[in-house]
Coordinates of C-alpha atoms in Angstrom, one line a residue:
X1 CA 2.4 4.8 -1.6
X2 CA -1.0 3.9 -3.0
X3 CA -4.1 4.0 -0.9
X4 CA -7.1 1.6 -2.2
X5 CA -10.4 1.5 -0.4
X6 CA -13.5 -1.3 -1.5
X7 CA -16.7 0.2 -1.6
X8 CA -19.1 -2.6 -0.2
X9 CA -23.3 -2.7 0.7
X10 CA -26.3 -4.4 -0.1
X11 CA -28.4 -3.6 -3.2
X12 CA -30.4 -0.3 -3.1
X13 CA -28.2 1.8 -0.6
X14 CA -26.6 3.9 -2.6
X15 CA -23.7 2.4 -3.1
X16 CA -23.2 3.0 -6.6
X17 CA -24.6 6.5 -6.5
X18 CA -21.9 7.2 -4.3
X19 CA -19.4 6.0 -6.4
X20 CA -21.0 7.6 -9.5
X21 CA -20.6 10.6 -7.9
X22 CA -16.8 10.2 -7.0
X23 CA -16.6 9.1 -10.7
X24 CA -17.6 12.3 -12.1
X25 CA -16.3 14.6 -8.8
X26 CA -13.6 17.1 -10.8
X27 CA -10.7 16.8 -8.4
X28 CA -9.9 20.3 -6.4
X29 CA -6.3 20.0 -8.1
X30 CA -7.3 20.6 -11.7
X31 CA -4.7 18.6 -13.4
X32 CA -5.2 15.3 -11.8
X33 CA -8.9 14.6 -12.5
X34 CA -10.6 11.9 -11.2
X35 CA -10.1 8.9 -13.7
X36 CA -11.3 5.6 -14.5
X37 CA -9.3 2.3 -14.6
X38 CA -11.8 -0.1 -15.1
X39 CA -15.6 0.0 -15.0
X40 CA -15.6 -0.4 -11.1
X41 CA -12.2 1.6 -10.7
X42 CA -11.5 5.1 -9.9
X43 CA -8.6 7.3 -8.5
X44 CA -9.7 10.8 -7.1
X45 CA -7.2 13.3 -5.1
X46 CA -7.4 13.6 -1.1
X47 CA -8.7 17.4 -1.0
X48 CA -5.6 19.5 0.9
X49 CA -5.5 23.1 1.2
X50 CA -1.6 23.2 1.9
X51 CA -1.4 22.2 -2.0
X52 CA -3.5 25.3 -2.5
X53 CA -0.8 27.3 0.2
X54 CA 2.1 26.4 -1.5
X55 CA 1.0 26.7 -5.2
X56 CA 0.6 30.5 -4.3
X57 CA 3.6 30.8 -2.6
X58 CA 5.9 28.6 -4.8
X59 CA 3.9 29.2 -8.5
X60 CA 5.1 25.8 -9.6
X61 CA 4.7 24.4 -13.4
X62 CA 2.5 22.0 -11.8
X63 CA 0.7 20.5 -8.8
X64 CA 0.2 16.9 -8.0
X65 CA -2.1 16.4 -5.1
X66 CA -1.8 12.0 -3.0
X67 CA -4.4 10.3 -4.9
X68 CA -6.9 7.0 -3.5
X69 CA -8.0 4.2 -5.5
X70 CA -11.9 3.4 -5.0
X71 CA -13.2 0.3 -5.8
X72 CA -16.9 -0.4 -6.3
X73 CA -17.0 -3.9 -5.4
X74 CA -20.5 -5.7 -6.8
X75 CA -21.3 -8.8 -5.9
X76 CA -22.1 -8.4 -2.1
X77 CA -25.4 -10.0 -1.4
X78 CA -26.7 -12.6 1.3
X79 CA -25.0 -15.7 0.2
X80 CA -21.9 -14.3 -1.8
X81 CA -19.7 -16.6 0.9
X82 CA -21.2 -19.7 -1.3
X83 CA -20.9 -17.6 -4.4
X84 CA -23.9 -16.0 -4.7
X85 CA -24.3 -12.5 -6.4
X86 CA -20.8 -12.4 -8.5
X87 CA -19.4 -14.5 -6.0
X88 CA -15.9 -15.3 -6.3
X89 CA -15.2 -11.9 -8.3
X90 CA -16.5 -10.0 -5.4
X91 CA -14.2 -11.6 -3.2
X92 CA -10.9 -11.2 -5.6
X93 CA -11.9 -7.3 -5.3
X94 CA -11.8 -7.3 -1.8
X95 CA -9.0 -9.0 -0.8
X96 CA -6.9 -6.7 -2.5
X97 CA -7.9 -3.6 -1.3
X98 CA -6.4 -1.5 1.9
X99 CA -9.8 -0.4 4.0
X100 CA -13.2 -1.3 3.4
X101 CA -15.8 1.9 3.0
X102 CA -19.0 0.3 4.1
X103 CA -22.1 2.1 2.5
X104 CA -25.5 1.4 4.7
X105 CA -28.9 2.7 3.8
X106 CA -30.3 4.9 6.6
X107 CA -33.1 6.6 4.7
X108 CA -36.9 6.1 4.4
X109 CA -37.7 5.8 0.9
X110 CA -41.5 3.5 0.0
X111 CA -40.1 4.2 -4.2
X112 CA -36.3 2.2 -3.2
X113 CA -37.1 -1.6 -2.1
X114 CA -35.0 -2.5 0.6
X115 CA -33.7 -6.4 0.3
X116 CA -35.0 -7.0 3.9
X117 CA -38.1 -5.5 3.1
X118 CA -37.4 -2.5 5.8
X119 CA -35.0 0.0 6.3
X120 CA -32.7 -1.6 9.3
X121 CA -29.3 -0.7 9.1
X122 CA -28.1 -3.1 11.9
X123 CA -29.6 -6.1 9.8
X124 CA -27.3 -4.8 7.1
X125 CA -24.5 -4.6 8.8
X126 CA -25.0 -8.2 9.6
X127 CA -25.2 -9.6 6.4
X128 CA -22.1 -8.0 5.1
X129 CA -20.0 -8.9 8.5
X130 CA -21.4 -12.7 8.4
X131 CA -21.0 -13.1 4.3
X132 CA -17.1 -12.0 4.8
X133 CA -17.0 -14.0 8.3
X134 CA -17.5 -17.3 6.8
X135 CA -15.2 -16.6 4.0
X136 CA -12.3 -16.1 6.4
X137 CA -13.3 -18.9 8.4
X138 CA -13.3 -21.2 5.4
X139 CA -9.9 -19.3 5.0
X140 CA -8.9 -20.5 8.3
X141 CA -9.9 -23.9 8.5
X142 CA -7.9 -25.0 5.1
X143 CA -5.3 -23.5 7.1
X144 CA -5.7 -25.3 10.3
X145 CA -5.6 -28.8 8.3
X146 CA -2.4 -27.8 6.4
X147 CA -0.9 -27.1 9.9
X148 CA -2.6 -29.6 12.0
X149 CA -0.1 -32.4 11.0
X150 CA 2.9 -30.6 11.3
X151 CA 2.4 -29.5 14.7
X152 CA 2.0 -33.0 15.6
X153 CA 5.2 -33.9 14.3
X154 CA 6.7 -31.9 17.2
X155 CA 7.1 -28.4 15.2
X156 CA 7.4 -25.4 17.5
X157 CA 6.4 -23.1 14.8
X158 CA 3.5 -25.2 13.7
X159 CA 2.1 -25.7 16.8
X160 CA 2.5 -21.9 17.5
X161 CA 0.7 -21.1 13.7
X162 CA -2.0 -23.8 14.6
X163 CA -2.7 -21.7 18.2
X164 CA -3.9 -18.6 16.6
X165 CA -5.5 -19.9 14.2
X166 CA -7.8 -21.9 16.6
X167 CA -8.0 -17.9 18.0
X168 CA -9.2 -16.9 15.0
X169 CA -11.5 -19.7 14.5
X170 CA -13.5 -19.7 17.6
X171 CA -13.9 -15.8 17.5
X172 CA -15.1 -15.9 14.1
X173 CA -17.5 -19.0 15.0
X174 CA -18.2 -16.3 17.5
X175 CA -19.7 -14.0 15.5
X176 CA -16.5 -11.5 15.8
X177 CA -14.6 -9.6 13.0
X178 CA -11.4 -10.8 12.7
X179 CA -9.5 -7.2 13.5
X180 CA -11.8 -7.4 17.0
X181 CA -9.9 -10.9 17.9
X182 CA -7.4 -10.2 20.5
X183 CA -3.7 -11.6 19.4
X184 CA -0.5 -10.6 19.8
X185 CA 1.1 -8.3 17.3
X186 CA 3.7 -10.9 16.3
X187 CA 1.2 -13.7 16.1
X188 CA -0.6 -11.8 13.4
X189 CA 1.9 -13.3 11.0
X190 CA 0.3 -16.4 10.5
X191 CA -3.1 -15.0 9.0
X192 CA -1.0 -12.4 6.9
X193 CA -0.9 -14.9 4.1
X194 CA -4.9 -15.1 3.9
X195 CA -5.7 -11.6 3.2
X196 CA -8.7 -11.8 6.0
X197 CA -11.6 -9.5 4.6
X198 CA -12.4 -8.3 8.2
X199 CA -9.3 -8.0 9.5
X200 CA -9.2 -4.9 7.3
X201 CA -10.2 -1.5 9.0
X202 CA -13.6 -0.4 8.1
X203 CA -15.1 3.4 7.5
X204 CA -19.1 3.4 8.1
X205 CA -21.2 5.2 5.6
X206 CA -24.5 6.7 6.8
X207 CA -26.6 7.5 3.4
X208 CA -29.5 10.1 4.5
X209 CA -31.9 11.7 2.6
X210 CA -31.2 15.7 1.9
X211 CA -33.8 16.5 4.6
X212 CA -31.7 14.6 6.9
X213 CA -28.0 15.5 6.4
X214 CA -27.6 17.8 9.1
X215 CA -29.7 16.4 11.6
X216 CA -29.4 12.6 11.3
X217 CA -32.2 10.3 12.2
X218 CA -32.5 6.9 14.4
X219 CA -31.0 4.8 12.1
X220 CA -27.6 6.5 12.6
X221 CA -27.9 7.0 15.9
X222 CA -28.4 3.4 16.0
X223 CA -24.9 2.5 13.5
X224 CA -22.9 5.3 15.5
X225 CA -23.6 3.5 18.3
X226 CA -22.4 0.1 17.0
X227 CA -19.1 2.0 15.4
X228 CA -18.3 3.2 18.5
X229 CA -18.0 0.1 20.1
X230 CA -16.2 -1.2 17.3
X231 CA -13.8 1.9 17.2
X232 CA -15.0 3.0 13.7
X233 CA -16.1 6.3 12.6
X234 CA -19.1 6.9 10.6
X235 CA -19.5 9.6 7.6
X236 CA -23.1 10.8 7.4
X237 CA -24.0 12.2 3.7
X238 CA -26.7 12.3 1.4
X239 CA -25.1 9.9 -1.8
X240 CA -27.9 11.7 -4.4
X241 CA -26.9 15.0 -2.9
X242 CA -23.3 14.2 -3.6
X243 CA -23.9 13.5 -7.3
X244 CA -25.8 16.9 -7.9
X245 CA -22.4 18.7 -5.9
X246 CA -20.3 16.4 -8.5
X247 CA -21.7 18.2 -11.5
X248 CA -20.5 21.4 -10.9
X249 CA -17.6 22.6 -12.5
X250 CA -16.8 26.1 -11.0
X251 CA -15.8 25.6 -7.1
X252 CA -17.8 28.9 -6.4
X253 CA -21.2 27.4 -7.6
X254 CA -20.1 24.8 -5.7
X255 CA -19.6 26.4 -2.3
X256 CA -23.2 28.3 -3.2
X257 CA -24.3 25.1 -3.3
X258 CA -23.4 23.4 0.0
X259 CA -24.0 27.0 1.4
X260 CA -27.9 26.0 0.9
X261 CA -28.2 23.3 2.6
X262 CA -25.5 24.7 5.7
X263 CA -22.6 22.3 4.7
X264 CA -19.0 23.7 4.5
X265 CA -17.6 21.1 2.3
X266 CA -19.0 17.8 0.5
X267 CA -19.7 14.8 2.2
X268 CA -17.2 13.2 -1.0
X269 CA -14.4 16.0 0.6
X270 CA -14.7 14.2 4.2
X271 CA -14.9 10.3 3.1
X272 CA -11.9 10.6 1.5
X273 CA -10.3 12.3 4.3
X274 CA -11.7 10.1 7.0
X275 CA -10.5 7.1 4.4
X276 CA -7.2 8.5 4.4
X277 CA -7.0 8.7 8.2
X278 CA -8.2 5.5 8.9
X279 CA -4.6 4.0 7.5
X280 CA -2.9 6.5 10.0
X281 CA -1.4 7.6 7.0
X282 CA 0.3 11.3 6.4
X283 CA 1.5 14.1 4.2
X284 CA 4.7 15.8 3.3
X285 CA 5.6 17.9 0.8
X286 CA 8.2 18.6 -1.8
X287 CA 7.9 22.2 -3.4
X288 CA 10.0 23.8 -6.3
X289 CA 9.3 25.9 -9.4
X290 CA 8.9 23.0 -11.3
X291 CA 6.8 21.1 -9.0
X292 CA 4.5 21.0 -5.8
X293 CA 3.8 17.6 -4.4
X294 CA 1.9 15.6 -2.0
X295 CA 3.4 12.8 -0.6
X296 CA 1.6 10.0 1.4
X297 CA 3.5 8.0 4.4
X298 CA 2.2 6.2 7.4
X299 CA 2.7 8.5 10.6
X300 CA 5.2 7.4 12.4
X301 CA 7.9 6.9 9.6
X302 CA 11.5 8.8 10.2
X303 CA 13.4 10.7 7.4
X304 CA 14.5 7.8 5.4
X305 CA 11.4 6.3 4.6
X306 CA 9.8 8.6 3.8
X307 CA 12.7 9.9 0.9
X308 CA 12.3 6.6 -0.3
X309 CA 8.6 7.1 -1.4
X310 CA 10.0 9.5 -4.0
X311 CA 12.8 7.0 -5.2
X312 CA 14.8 4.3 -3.8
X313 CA 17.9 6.0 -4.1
X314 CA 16.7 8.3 -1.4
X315 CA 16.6 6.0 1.3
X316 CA 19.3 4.3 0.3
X317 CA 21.5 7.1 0.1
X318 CA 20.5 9.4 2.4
X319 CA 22.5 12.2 4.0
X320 CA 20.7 14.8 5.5
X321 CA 16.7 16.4 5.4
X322 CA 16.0 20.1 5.2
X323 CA 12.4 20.3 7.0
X324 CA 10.3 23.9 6.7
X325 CA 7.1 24.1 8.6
X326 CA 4.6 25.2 6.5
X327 CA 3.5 28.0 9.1
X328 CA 7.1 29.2 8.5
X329 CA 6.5 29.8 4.8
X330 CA 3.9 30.9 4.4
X331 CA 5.4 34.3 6.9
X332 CA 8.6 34.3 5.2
X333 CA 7.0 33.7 1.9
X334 CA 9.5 31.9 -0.2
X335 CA 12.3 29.2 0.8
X336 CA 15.2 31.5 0.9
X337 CA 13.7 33.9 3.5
X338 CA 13.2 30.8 5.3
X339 CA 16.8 30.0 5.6
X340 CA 17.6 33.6 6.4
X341 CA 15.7 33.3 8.8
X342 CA 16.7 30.0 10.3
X343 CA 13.6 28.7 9.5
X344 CA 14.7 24.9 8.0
X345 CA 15.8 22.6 10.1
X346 CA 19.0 20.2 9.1
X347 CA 17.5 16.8 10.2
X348 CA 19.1 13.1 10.6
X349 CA 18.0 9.5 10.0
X350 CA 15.9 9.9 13.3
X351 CA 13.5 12.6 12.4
X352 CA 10.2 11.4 12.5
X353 CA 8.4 13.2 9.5
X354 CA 5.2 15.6 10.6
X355 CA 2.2 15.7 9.0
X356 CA 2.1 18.8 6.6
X357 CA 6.6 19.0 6.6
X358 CA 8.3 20.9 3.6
X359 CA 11.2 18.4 3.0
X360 CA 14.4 18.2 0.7
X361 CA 16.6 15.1 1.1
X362 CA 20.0 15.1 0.8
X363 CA 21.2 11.8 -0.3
X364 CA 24.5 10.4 -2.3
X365 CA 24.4 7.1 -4.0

């Protein structure tokens, strides 16, 4: 299953740095680069040292690390609601993307003009959360007038539809995001149609300058502070530092590197694992000689579901799952030593898949 996350900011906070330098990163797995869809459009691999496990134990013809789609999404200034900036093209990018990777400017810098004039990262915040507030609020409201007359026909459903979207209505009017308006689970099928922009989970980025990267400064205290309440993490990196790391081709100049300024892995290395958590998404693995492979699931999913991520003939035929623990292979060494050892477990069309699980389906169609 894909994973695609929007890049969004204000001019001048290293926004498109940062996506620069995941456009030249060279991805840990050598033979799926980083690549380029369209000028604003870029699929990198989620960094996993399991892949790295296994390739060594298994020697596989090749290795295909779970991928995520980046988008740089231009457009986003103060007024972009009303079409501003690029406007409507802006919006089209966003809607279609899974989590939003907010990129706010938390570094002193007199030779980078801030739009505000000052470096506030609160006051950037803002703009974004309003500029996609009133979009799904003008969502809503076309909404609410389709509905309106229905539910005074007499129309249970209607009526029901119309309810939360009046929820939604006064909490954006509110000044709330949409995912922080409290509904129930079920009624959340009457926005699902609209795509809401901040109904979408959201990943803070806290650009510092190098000097900064391991101490922080006021201005992320200040956004940490904010996530928190809002139940969102915040990545702290240093997007210029991040495009020199990108340039190196050999992984040991790049350790060296990071080693200088007392980081154990790039700041790129954690955004895409933070983006990848955020969807409470997963990995499991298929390994043979011909192939090692990572394969993304949300947690939760049982056996079935996740065979059918390979093909749809696994679900729909499946029998049986042999499951290996990756701890288990790598003492026994190979998958046959496993089994002699009653190391791989025969599951049903109960198991709930583990992060990290070894797994061959047995299916019949």
């Amino acid at each position: 299953m894909g994973l695609k996350c929007g890049i969004v900011g204000l001019p001048n906070v290293g926004k498109s740095t940062l996506f620069n330098a995941l456009s030249s990163a060279k991805a840990e797995a050598a033979n799926f680069p980083f690549c380029t869809i369209e000028p604003n459009v870029g699929v990198v691999t989620v960094p996993d040292r399991r892949l790295q496990v296994l390739e060594e134990l298994v020697s596989p013809q090749r290795v295909l690390p779970t991928v995520i789609e980046f988008v740089d999404i231009a457009g986003l200034v103060k007024g972009a609601s009303k079409g501003e900036g690029l406007g409507n093209k802006f919006l089209a990018n966003i809607r279609e993307v899974d989590a939003i990777i907010h990129v706010i400017r938390c570094f002193e810098d007199d030779n980078i003009v801030h739009v505000a004039g000052s470096v506030d990262p609160l006051f950037d915040k803002e703009v974004i959360d309003t500029e996609l507030q009133l979009k799904d609020l003008e969502s809503i409201e076309k909404k609410i007038q389709k509905n309106e007359k229905i539910a005074k026909s007499g129309d249970a459903k209607a009526k029901k539809i119309l309810s939360t979207l009046l929820t939604f209505k006064e909490g954006l009017l509110a000044g709330k995001n949409a995912r922080a308006i409290e509904v129930e689970e079920e009624d959340l099928e009457a926005v699902y149609d609209l795509h809401l922009l901040t109904i979408k989970p959201v990943l803070y980025v806290a650009n510092v300058s190098e000097q900064e990267i391991n101490s922080g400064n006021s201005h992320v205290d200040k956004l940490s502070e904010v996530a928190k309440s809002e139940g969102a993490d915040v990545v702290v990196l240093c997007a210029a530092l991040e495009a020199q790391i990108a340039e190196f081709e050999e992984e040991e100049e790049k350790q060296m590197f990071l080693a200088e300024y007392g980081l154990e892995e790039s700041g790129l290395n954690r955004l895409i694992g933070a983006a990848y958590k955020l969807l409470n998404l997963i990995t499991y693995f298929t390994a043979g000689v011909q192939e090692v492979r990572a394969w993304t699931i949300k947690k939760g999913w049982k056996a079935p579901a996740a065979a059918g991520v390979i093909h749809s003939d696994f679900e729909k035929g499946f029998i049986k799952a042999e499951v290996i623990k990756l701890s288990d292979y790598e003492q026994h060494k190979t998958e046959a030593a496993c089994r002699e050892n009653g190391k791989i477990a025969i599951e049903g069309k109960e198991y709930v898949v583990k992060d990290g699980d070894i797994m061959h389906f047995r299916f019949n169609v």
